[in-house]
C-alpha cells in the first residue's frame, strides 16, 4: 500500500514504514499543493504534522485513504468529522510530546520569573548590570495556573510541584473531584480564580470554538500585575497584540509565545521593544526525544491500521 508523509518525521520511523509499504516521504510536500494533491489521490495512508490542512481539496483527493496519522496532538488542521464520514481513521500521537512541552513551560517560567538571562551581550561588553538584575524572583512558592488540565497540563503540574510551586488548574470538562487533581497535587479552580491569582498562567487547551479568543485584552488585564503568560497551545487563543501592549505597559511581567495565528509568523513590529518576551517557532513539543516518540508511535499505529 502507499503511504505519503507530508512533513518531517524521524527517518528511522520512516524506514519502519518503508519496510512494509511504498512510502513517499517529502518533508516539504506540504508546501507543494499540486504534488501533494497528486500523491494524495493514490495513497492509502497520509501522515501529517500541524501544517498540512486535511480538509477541502486535499480531503476530496484522498479517495483510497484509510488512515490519517498526526505527528502531534492538536487536530485543528484536520476536519476529523469529514475524515471519519469518508471512512478514514484519524490517529494523533497522544501524550508522545507532552514532556517536551511541559519542560518548555517550566523552563520559560523560571527564566521569566528570574529575568536575569539576557545579560550576555552587556556582560561580554564589560558592563556589569548587577543592580538592574537583582530583583529576579524565585520559582518555589509561586502559583502556577493551568488552563486545560489534560495530558500536557497534568504533566506540567507534576514538574511544577517538584519545584515547590502551588498548582491550580481550570478545565471545564473535568469535575473538581476528578482524581487527576489529587494525583498531581493541584487545586481545581475557576477560570477567573486562575487568572486573578496565578503568578504564571499556562495554556493547554485545544483550539475549538470555546477557546478561540480566550485570552483577550480584558482577561490579560485581569491577570496579576507582574504575572507571566505562556502559550504553547495554539494561535487564535491568545490576543498577542494585547500581550505586547501589556508587556510594554508593565502590567504583564513576562510572556512566552510558541504558537501564532499565522505560522510561519511574518515580521511583527508590535513585538519590537517588548521586555521579557520569549518567542519561539512552534517548537515546544519538538525535541529529539519527542520527535522520536511521536514518529514511532504514529508509524506503529499506521502499520496496525493498514493491516
Ligand atoms: P488533551 O486533550 O490531553 O487536554 C486538553 C484539555 O483541555 C482537556 O482536558 C480538555 O477538557 C480541556 N479543555 C477543552 N476545552 C477547554 C476550555 N474551553 N477551557 C479549558 N480547558 C478546556 O491535550 P494535550 O495533549 O494536553 O494538548 C493540549 C493542546 O496543546 C493541543 O490541543 C495542541 O493544540 C497543543 N500542543 C501544542 C504543541 C506545540 O508544540 N506547541 C505540542 C503539543 C500540543
Short mmCIF file of N, CA, C and O in Angstrom, two decimals, residues 42 50 53 88 100 161 190 203 207 211 228 234-235 245 252 265:
data_model
loop_
_atom_site.label_atom_id
_atom_site.label_comp_id
_atom_site.label_asym_id
_atom_site.label_seq_id
_atom_site.Cartn_x
_atom_site.Cartn_y
_atom_site.Cartn_z
N UNK A 42 -3.67 8.69 -4.74
CA UNK A 42 -3.47 7.23 -4.80
C UNK A 42 -2.97 6.64 -3.47
O UNK A 42 -2.56 5.49 -3.41
N UNK A 50 1.39 19.62 11.82
CA UNK A 50 0.32 20.60 12.08
C UNK A 50 0.07 21.54 10.91
O UNK A 50 -0.89 22.29 10.92
N UNK A 53 -3.22 20.95 5.89
CA UNK A 53 -4.65 21.11 6.17
C UNK A 53 -5.42 19.96 5.53
O UNK A 53 -5.61 19.94 4.30
N UNK A 88 -12.15 7.33 7.00
CA UNK A 88 -10.74 7.39 7.42
C UNK A 88 -10.63 7.44 8.93
O UNK A 88 -11.43 8.10 9.59
N UNK A 100 8.04 17.19 26.39
CA UNK A 100 8.79 18.28 25.76
C UNK A 100 8.09 19.62 26.00
O UNK A 100 8.73 20.62 26.32
N UNK A 161 5.14 20.99 40.78
CA UNK A 161 5.09 20.57 42.19
C UNK A 161 6.49 20.17 42.68
O UNK A 161 6.84 20.42 43.83
N UNK A 190 -11.75 28.01 39.23
CA UNK A 190 -12.48 28.55 38.08
C UNK A 190 -11.50 29.33 37.20
O UNK A 190 -10.38 29.66 37.64
N UNK A 203 -1.30 27.80 29.13
CA UNK A 203 -2.49 27.33 28.41
C UNK A 203 -2.24 25.98 27.74
O UNK A 203 -1.27 25.84 26.99
N UNK A 207 -7.62 24.21 20.21
CA UNK A 207 -8.29 25.34 19.55
C UNK A 207 -9.66 24.86 19.09
O UNK A 207 -9.78 24.08 18.15
N UNK A 211 -12.46 28.06 22.96
CA UNK A 211 -11.16 28.59 23.39
C UNK A 211 -10.65 29.70 22.47
O UNK A 211 -9.68 30.39 22.82
N UNK A 228 3.05 36.11 34.55
CA UNK A 228 3.64 35.63 33.29
C UNK A 228 2.63 34.77 32.54
O UNK A 228 1.94 33.95 33.17
N UNK A 234 -2.26 26.90 20.98
CA UNK A 234 -2.47 27.23 19.57
C UNK A 234 -2.62 28.74 19.43
O UNK A 234 -3.01 29.42 20.39
N UNK A 235 -2.34 29.23 18.22
CA UNK A 235 -2.65 30.62 17.91
C UNK A 235 -4.16 30.80 17.99
O UNK A 235 -4.90 29.82 18.15
N UNK A 245 1.16 44.80 24.16
CA UNK A 245 0.80 46.08 24.79
C UNK A 245 0.94 46.00 26.30
O UNK A 245 1.43 46.93 26.95
N UNK A 252 1.91 42.91 32.47
CA UNK A 252 2.45 41.55 32.46
C UNK A 252 3.94 41.62 32.78
O UNK A 252 4.64 42.52 32.31
N UNK A 265 5.05 32.98 11.28
CA UNK A 265 4.59 34.34 11.54
C UNK A 265 5.45 35.34 10.74
O UNK A 265 6.67 35.24 10.77
#
